[in-house]
Amino acid sequence: GKGEYRHFMLKEIFEQPSVIGDTLNSFINPATREITLPADLVEMVAKASRLTLVACGTAFYACHVAKYWFEQIARIPVEIDVASEFRYREAPMPEGGVALFVSQSGETLDTLEALRYCKRQGQKIVSIVNTIESTIERESDMVLHTLAGPEIGVASTKAFTTQLTTLACLVLAAAAKKGAIDAKTVGAMSDSLRQLPSLVNSVLQDTAVTIEKLSREIAEARDVLYLGRGAMYPIALEGALKLKEISYIHAEGYAAGEMKHGPIALIDDKVPVVVLAPHDKLFEKTASNVQETIARGGQVLLFTDRDGLTQLGRGCRWSVRMPVSDAFVAPILYVIPVQLLAYHVAVAKGTDVDQPRNLAKSVTVE
Ligand code: F6R
């Protein structure tokens, strides 16, 4: 049941510290810090001439974050696509390629058909699924399980963060195997992963009340934009998807640098602009996009850490302070407040949070 929570979605948001921890412990030995992913899987991924990551919806955004990680950290070329496009694209696939499918249910038809296409193209098939004994699992060469437990809310939350956790472990293992990063870096990154449960918990504790308060104002908006750069870009897309799914407010995610190529025309004082901007290598770039938005009357809701707030907090309508973290794990932290934002906006609007109109938990038809 929902226990003390008003909705399954809220319960599942608050379960994230523990299910991320369970998922981590299944891939990294908590005592020895050793990565315990299957060696043959890690070797296959490390040696891949190319990785093709395919999924739908929120699971696709997990792939999108993983593209940044696999390329930057493990130096493996990655292609990503949504399954409904990929399966009909007739893409040529490289010899020695590995195709990876991400699905909470393990039953999404488009994802399954994309998997079958990749198999016919001679790719090795890996899947990351949450449900035990699904069709996608059965048709894969290798499988990793996210340990999110059953997800009841239609809007995916804990499945997403455990997918990211699993992908992060795989990236780290493949990077170590390839020698793309040295042992010291592997250790530091695995420590960052192991701090996730407590960091996610502190984000939940420290931001929930502020977000609930400001969400009553956001609930009045007709349109909301979400901006991010690098691995924060897919988190912006995910934030926009969550908001439209459950609050029915029109929302779009954009790469921050794309603003001046069109979307900035939408900005006026009625459009909240949610900005995900940890104080990292890309911060200055995003900050200048935020300044351009503010100059046009945009009402910015800034999610950033201490240094980001010092630099950019003043011109923003709202801001939420995030903990300082390693850039590697930041996407897993920054999705938490956008889940909470979507949830509280939906509650403020009085929609059916757990069963939004027109949506089904598992999409087994085209
Ligand atoms: C969004 C959401 C959907 C699913 C998508 C894929 O909140 O839940 O976008 O992520 O339908 O479903 P699975 O992961 O079961 O393949």
Coordinates of C-alpha atoms and ligand atoms in Angstrom, one line a residue:
G1 CA 0.0 0.0 0.0
K2 CA 0.9 3.7 0.1
G3 CA 1.6 3.7 3.8
E4 CA 1.9 7.2 5.2
Y5 CA 2.0 8.7 1.7
R6 CA -0.9 10.3 -0.1
H7 CA 0.1 8.8 -3.5
F8 CA 2.2 5.9 -4.8
M9 CA 4.3 8.4 -6.8
L10 CA 5.4 10.3 -3.6
K11 CA 6.1 7.0 -1.8
E12 CA 8.2 5.9 -4.8
I13 CA 10.1 9.2 -4.9
F14 CA 11.0 8.8 -1.2
E15 CA 12.0 5.1 -1.7
Q16 CA 14.8 6.2 -4.0
P17 CA 17.6 6.4 -1.4
S18 CA 16.9 2.8 -0.4
V19 CA 16.4 1.3 -3.9
I20 CA 19.4 3.1 -5.3
G21 CA 21.4 1.6 -2.4
D22 CA 20.0 -1.9 -3.1
T23 CA 20.9 -1.6 -6.8
L24 CA 24.4 -0.3 -6.0
N25 CA 25.0 -3.1 -3.6
S26 CA 24.2 -5.6 -6.2
F27 CA 26.9 -4.3 -8.5
I28 CA 29.6 -2.9 -6.1
N29 CA 30.5 -4.9 -3.1
P30 CA 29.9 -2.5 -0.2
A31 CA 32.7 -3.9 1.9
T32 CA 35.5 -4.3 -0.6
R33 CA 34.4 -1.6 -3.1
E34 CA 34.9 -4.2 -5.9
I35 CA 32.7 -4.0 -8.9
T36 CA 30.8 -7.2 -9.1
L37 CA 29.2 -6.9 -12.5
P38 CA 29.5 -10.1 -14.6
A39 CA 33.1 -10.0 -16.1
D40 CA 31.9 -11.3 -19.5
L41 CA 29.4 -8.5 -19.8
V42 CA 31.9 -5.8 -18.8
E43 CA 34.4 -7.2 -21.3
M44 CA 31.8 -7.2 -24.1
V45 CA 30.8 -3.6 -23.4
A46 CA 34.4 -2.4 -23.0
K47 CA 35.4 -4.0 -26.4
A48 CA 32.3 -2.9 -28.3
S49 CA 33.0 -1.0 -31.5
R50 CA 29.9 0.9 -30.7
L51 CA 27.0 0.9 -28.3
T52 CA 23.5 1.4 -29.4
L53 CA 21.1 2.4 -26.6
V54 CA 17.4 2.2 -27.3
A55 CA 14.3 2.6 -25.1
C56 CA 11.1 4.6 -24.8
G57 CA 10.1 7.6 -22.7
T58 CA 11.8 8.0 -19.3
A59 CA 13.9 4.9 -19.9
F60 CA 15.1 6.6 -23.1
Y61 CA 16.3 9.6 -21.1
A62 CA 18.3 7.2 -18.9
C63 CA 20.0 6.1 -22.1
H64 CA 20.5 9.7 -23.1
V65 CA 22.4 10.4 -19.8
A66 CA 24.4 7.2 -20.2
K67 CA 25.5 8.4 -23.7
Y68 CA 27.4 11.3 -22.0
W69 CA 28.9 8.9 -19.4
F70 CA 30.0 6.2 -21.9
E71 CA 31.5 8.7 -24.3
Q72 CA 33.3 10.9 -21.7
I73 CA 34.3 8.4 -19.1
A74 CA 34.7 5.1 -21.0
R75 CA 35.5 6.6 -24.4
I76 CA 33.1 4.3 -26.2
P77 CA 31.1 5.6 -29.2
V78 CA 27.4 5.6 -28.4
E79 CA 24.3 6.0 -30.5
I80 CA 20.9 6.5 -28.9
D81 CA 17.3 6.5 -30.2
V82 CA 13.7 6.1 -29.1
A83 CA 12.6 2.6 -30.0
S84 CA 9.6 3.6 -32.1
E85 CA 11.9 5.5 -34.5
F86 CA 14.8 3.1 -34.3
R87 CA 12.9 0.0 -35.2
Y88 CA 11.8 1.3 -38.6
R89 CA 15.0 3.3 -39.4
E90 CA 16.8 0.3 -41.0
A91 CA 20.0 1.5 -39.4
P92 CA 23.2 -0.3 -40.5
M93 CA 24.9 -1.7 -37.5
P94 CA 28.7 -2.2 -37.0
E95 CA 30.4 -5.6 -36.6
G96 CA 31.3 -6.1 -32.9
G97 CA 28.5 -3.7 -31.8
V98 CA 26.5 -4.1 -28.6
A99 CA 22.9 -3.0 -28.3
L100 CA 21.5 -2.1 -24.9
F101 CA 17.8 -1.9 -24.0
V102 CA 16.4 -0.2 -21.0
S103 CA 12.9 -1.0 -19.8
Q104 CA 11.1 -0.9 -16.4
S105 CA 8.4 -3.4 -17.5
G106 CA 10.5 -5.5 -19.9
E107 CA 7.4 -5.7 -22.1
T108 CA 7.4 -2.5 -24.1
L109 CA 6.6 -3.6 -27.6
D110 CA 8.6 -1.0 -29.6
T111 CA 11.7 -1.7 -27.4
L112 CA 11.3 -5.4 -27.9
E113 CA 11.0 -5.0 -31.7
A114 CA 14.1 -2.8 -31.7
L115 CA 15.9 -5.5 -29.8
R116 CA 14.9 -8.1 -32.4
Y117 CA 16.1 -5.9 -35.2
C118 CA 19.5 -5.5 -33.5
K119 CA 19.7 -9.2 -33.0
R120 CA 19.1 -9.8 -36.8
Q121 CA 21.9 -7.2 -37.4
G122 CA 24.3 -9.4 -35.4
Q123 CA 24.6 -7.2 -32.3
K124 CA 25.1 -8.6 -28.8
I125 CA 22.0 -7.8 -26.8
V126 CA 22.1 -6.5 -23.2
S127 CA 19.0 -5.4 -21.3
I128 CA 18.4 -3.5 -18.1
V129 CA 15.0 -4.3 -16.7
N130 CA 13.1 -4.0 -13.5
T131 CA 10.6 -6.8 -13.8
I132 CA 11.8 -10.4 -13.4
E133 CA 11.3 -12.8 -16.3
S134 CA 10.0 -10.3 -18.9
T135 CA 10.0 -10.9 -22.6
I136 CA 12.9 -8.4 -23.1
E137 CA 15.0 -10.3 -20.6
R138 CA 14.2 -13.7 -22.2
E139 CA 15.4 -12.5 -25.6
S140 CA 18.6 -10.8 -24.4
D141 CA 22.1 -12.3 -24.3
M142 CA 22.7 -10.7 -20.9
V143 CA 20.6 -8.9 -18.4
L144 CA 21.0 -6.6 -15.4
H145 CA 18.2 -6.0 -13.0
T146 CA 17.4 -2.7 -11.4
L147 CA 16.2 -3.3 -7.9
A148 CA 13.5 -0.6 -7.8
G149 CA 10.8 -3.1 -6.7
P150 CA 7.3 -2.7 -8.1
E151 CA 6.6 0.7 -9.5
I152 CA 2.9 1.5 -9.2
G153 CA 2.7 5.2 -10.1
V154 CA 2.4 5.6 -13.9
A155 CA 5.0 8.3 -13.9
S156 CA 8.3 6.6 -13.6
T157 CA 10.6 7.8 -10.7
K158 CA 12.5 5.1 -8.8
A159 CA 12.8 3.0 -12.0
F160 CA 14.6 5.9 -13.7
T161 CA 17.1 6.5 -10.9
T162 CA 17.9 2.8 -10.5
Q163 CA 18.4 2.6 -14.3
L164 CA 20.8 5.5 -14.1
T165 CA 22.6 3.8 -11.1
T166 CA 22.9 0.6 -13.1
L167 CA 24.2 2.3 -16.2
A168 CA 26.7 4.3 -14.1
C169 CA 28.1 1.1 -12.6
L170 CA 28.4 -0.4 -16.1
V171 CA 30.2 2.7 -17.4
L172 CA 32.6 2.7 -14.5
A173 CA 33.3 -1.0 -14.9
A174 CA 33.8 -0.7 -18.7
A175 CA 36.0 2.4 -18.3
A176 CA 38.2 0.5 -15.8
K177 CA 38.4 -2.6 -18.0
K178 CA 39.4 -0.5 -21.0
G179 CA 41.9 1.5 -19.0
A180 CA 40.2 4.7 -20.0
I181 CA 40.5 5.9 -16.3
D182 CA 43.2 5.0 -13.8
A183 CA 42.6 3.0 -10.6
K184 CA 42.5 6.1 -8.4
T185 CA 39.7 7.7 -10.5
V186 CA 37.8 4.4 -10.5
G187 CA 38.0 4.4 -6.7
A188 CA 36.9 8.1 -6.4
M189 CA 34.0 7.6 -8.8
S190 CA 32.8 4.4 -7.0
D191 CA 32.9 6.4 -3.8
S192 CA 30.7 9.0 -5.4
L193 CA 28.3 6.3 -6.4
R194 CA 28.3 4.9 -2.9
Q195 CA 27.4 8.3 -1.4
L196 CA 24.3 8.5 -3.6
P197 CA 21.7 7.0 -1.1
S198 CA 22.7 9.6 1.6
L199 CA 22.9 12.5 -0.9
V200 CA 19.6 11.6 -2.5
N201 CA 18.1 11.4 1.0
S202 CA 19.5 14.9 1.9
V203 CA 18.1 16.3 -1.4
L204 CA 14.7 14.9 -0.4
Q205 CA 14.9 16.3 3.1
D206 CA 16.3 19.7 2.2
T207 CA 14.2 20.6 -0.9
A208 CA 10.8 19.1 -0.5
V209 CA 9.2 21.9 1.5
T210 CA 10.6 24.7 -0.7
I211 CA 9.5 22.9 -3.8
E212 CA 6.0 22.3 -2.4
K213 CA 5.6 26.0 -1.7
L214 CA 6.8 27.3 -5.1
S215 CA 4.9 24.7 -7.0
R216 CA 1.6 26.5 -6.2
E217 CA 2.9 29.4 -8.3
I218 CA 4.2 27.1 -11.1
A219 CA 0.8 25.4 -11.1
E220 CA -0.7 28.7 -12.6
A221 CA 1.5 28.5 -15.7
R222 CA 0.4 27.5 -19.1
D223 CA 3.8 26.6 -20.3
V224 CA 7.1 25.7 -18.5
L225 CA 10.5 25.4 -20.1
Y226 CA 13.3 23.2 -18.7
L227 CA 17.0 23.9 -19.6
G228 CA 20.2 21.9 -19.0
R229 CA 23.6 21.3 -20.6
G230 CA 25.6 18.1 -21.0
A231 CA 24.1 15.3 -18.9
M232 CA 21.6 17.9 -17.4
Y233 CA 20.0 18.2 -20.8
P234 CA 18.3 14.8 -20.6
I235 CA 17.3 15.6 -17.1
A236 CA 15.6 18.7 -18.4
L237 CA 13.8 16.5 -20.9
E238 CA 12.7 14.2 -18.1
G239 CA 11.6 17.1 -15.9
A240 CA 9.4 18.4 -18.7
L241 CA 8.0 14.9 -19.4
K242 CA 7.1 14.4 -15.7
L243 CA 5.3 17.7 -15.6
K244 CA 3.2 17.2 -18.7
E245 CA 2.3 13.6 -17.8
I246 CA 0.8 14.3 -14.4
S247 CA -0.1 18.1 -14.3
Y248 CA -1.1 18.4 -18.0
I249 CA 0.8 21.7 -18.2
H250 CA 2.6 22.1 -21.5
A251 CA 6.4 21.7 -20.8
E252 CA 9.4 21.4 -23.0
G253 CA 13.0 20.6 -22.3
Y254 CA 15.8 22.2 -24.3
A255 CA 19.6 22.1 -24.4
A256 CA 20.4 25.4 -22.8
G257 CA 22.6 26.4 -25.8
E258 CA 19.7 25.9 -28.2
M259 CA 17.6 28.7 -26.6
K260 CA 18.9 31.4 -28.9
H261 CA 18.1 29.2 -31.9
G262 CA 14.4 29.5 -31.4
P263 CA 12.8 28.8 -28.0
I264 CA 13.8 32.1 -26.5
A265 CA 11.0 33.6 -28.5
L266 CA 8.6 32.0 -26.1
I267 CA 10.0 33.8 -23.1
D268 CA 7.9 36.4 -21.3
D269 CA 7.0 37.0 -17.7
K270 CA 4.4 34.2 -17.7
V271 CA 6.7 31.4 -18.6
P272 CA 8.6 29.7 -15.7
V273 CA 12.0 28.5 -16.9
V274 CA 13.4 25.7 -14.8
V275 CA 17.2 25.6 -15.0
L276 CA 19.4 22.6 -13.9
A277 CA 22.9 24.0 -13.4
P278 CA 25.3 22.5 -11.0
H279 CA 28.5 24.6 -10.7
D280 CA 30.5 22.4 -13.0
K281 CA 32.6 22.8 -16.2
L282 CA 29.6 24.0 -18.1
F283 CA 28.2 26.3 -15.6
E284 CA 29.4 29.6 -17.1
K285 CA 27.8 28.7 -20.4
T286 CA 24.5 27.9 -18.8
A287 CA 24.7 31.0 -16.7
S288 CA 24.9 33.2 -19.8
N289 CA 21.8 31.5 -21.2
V290 CA 20.0 32.2 -17.9
Q291 CA 21.0 35.9 -18.1
E292 CA 19.5 36.1 -21.6
T293 CA 16.3 34.5 -20.3
I294 CA 16.1 36.9 -17.3
A295 CA 16.8 39.9 -19.6
R296 CA 13.6 39.0 -21.5
G297 CA 11.5 38.8 -18.3
G298 CA 11.8 35.0 -17.9
Q299 CA 10.9 33.7 -14.4
V300 CA 13.7 31.4 -13.6
L301 CA 13.6 28.6 -11.1
L302 CA 17.2 27.7 -10.6
F303 CA 18.5 24.4 -9.2
T304 CA 22.2 24.7 -8.3
D305 CA 24.7 24.3 -5.6
R306 CA 26.4 26.8 -3.2
D307 CA 28.7 28.4 -5.8
G308 CA 26.1 28.5 -8.5
L309 CA 23.7 30.3 -6.1
T310 CA 26.4 32.9 -5.2
Q311 CA 27.0 33.6 -8.8
L312 CA 23.5 33.4 -10.3
G313 CA 20.9 33.2 -7.5
R314 CA 20.1 36.9 -7.4
G315 CA 18.3 37.4 -10.7
C316 CA 16.2 34.3 -10.4
R317 CA 12.6 34.3 -9.2
W318 CA 13.1 31.1 -7.3
S319 CA 16.1 29.0 -6.4
V320 CA 16.7 25.7 -4.7
R321 CA 20.0 24.8 -3.2
M322 CA 21.4 21.4 -4.1
P323 CA 24.4 19.7 -2.4
V324 CA 27.8 19.9 -4.0
S325 CA 28.6 16.6 -5.8
D326 CA 30.9 14.9 -8.2
A327 CA 29.7 15.8 -11.8
F328 CA 29.4 12.1 -12.5
V329 CA 26.5 11.5 -10.2
A330 CA 24.8 14.9 -10.5
P331 CA 22.1 13.8 -13.0
I332 CA 20.9 11.3 -10.4
L333 CA 20.6 14.1 -7.8
Y334 CA 19.1 16.7 -10.0
V335 CA 16.2 14.6 -11.2
I336 CA 14.9 14.3 -7.7
P337 CA 13.7 17.9 -7.3
V338 CA 12.1 17.9 -10.8
Q339 CA 10.2 14.8 -9.8
L340 CA 9.0 16.6 -6.6
L341 CA 8.1 19.7 -8.6
A342 CA 5.9 17.7 -11.1
Y343 CA 4.3 15.9 -8.2
H344 CA 3.5 19.0 -6.1
V345 CA 2.3 21.0 -9.2
A346 CA 0.0 18.1 -10.0
V347 CA -1.3 17.9 -6.5
A348 CA -1.9 21.7 -6.5
K349 CA -3.9 21.2 -9.8
G350 CA -5.9 18.3 -8.3
T351 CA -5.1 15.8 -11.1
D352 CA -5.0 12.0 -10.6
V353 CA -1.3 11.8 -9.9
D354 CA -0.9 8.0 -9.9
Q355 CA -3.2 7.4 -12.9
P356 CA -2.9 10.3 -15.2
R357 CA -5.4 10.4 -18.1
N358 CA -4.7 8.6 -21.3
L359 CA -1.6 6.8 -20.0
A360 CA -0.9 3.2 -19.2
K361 CA 1.9 1.8 -17.1
S362 CA 3.0 -0.7 -19.6
V363 CA 2.8 -0.1 -23.4
T364 CA 2.5 -3.4 -25.1
V365 CA 0.8 -2.2 -28.2
E366 CA 2.2 0.1 -30.9
Ligands
F6R1 C1 7.2 8.1 -18.0 C2 7.0 6.7 -18.2 C3 7.2 6.2 -19.6 C4 8.0 4.9 -19.6 C5 8.0 4.2 -21.0 C6 8.9 3.0 -21.1 O1 7.0 8.5 -16.7 O2 6.9 6.0 -17.3 O3 7.7 7.1 -20.5 O4 9.3 5.2 -19.2 O5 6.7 3.9 -21.4 O6 8.4 2.0 -20.3 P1 9.3 0.8 -19.9 O7 10.4 1.3 -19.1 O8 8.4 -0.2 -19.1 O9 9.8 0.1 -21.2

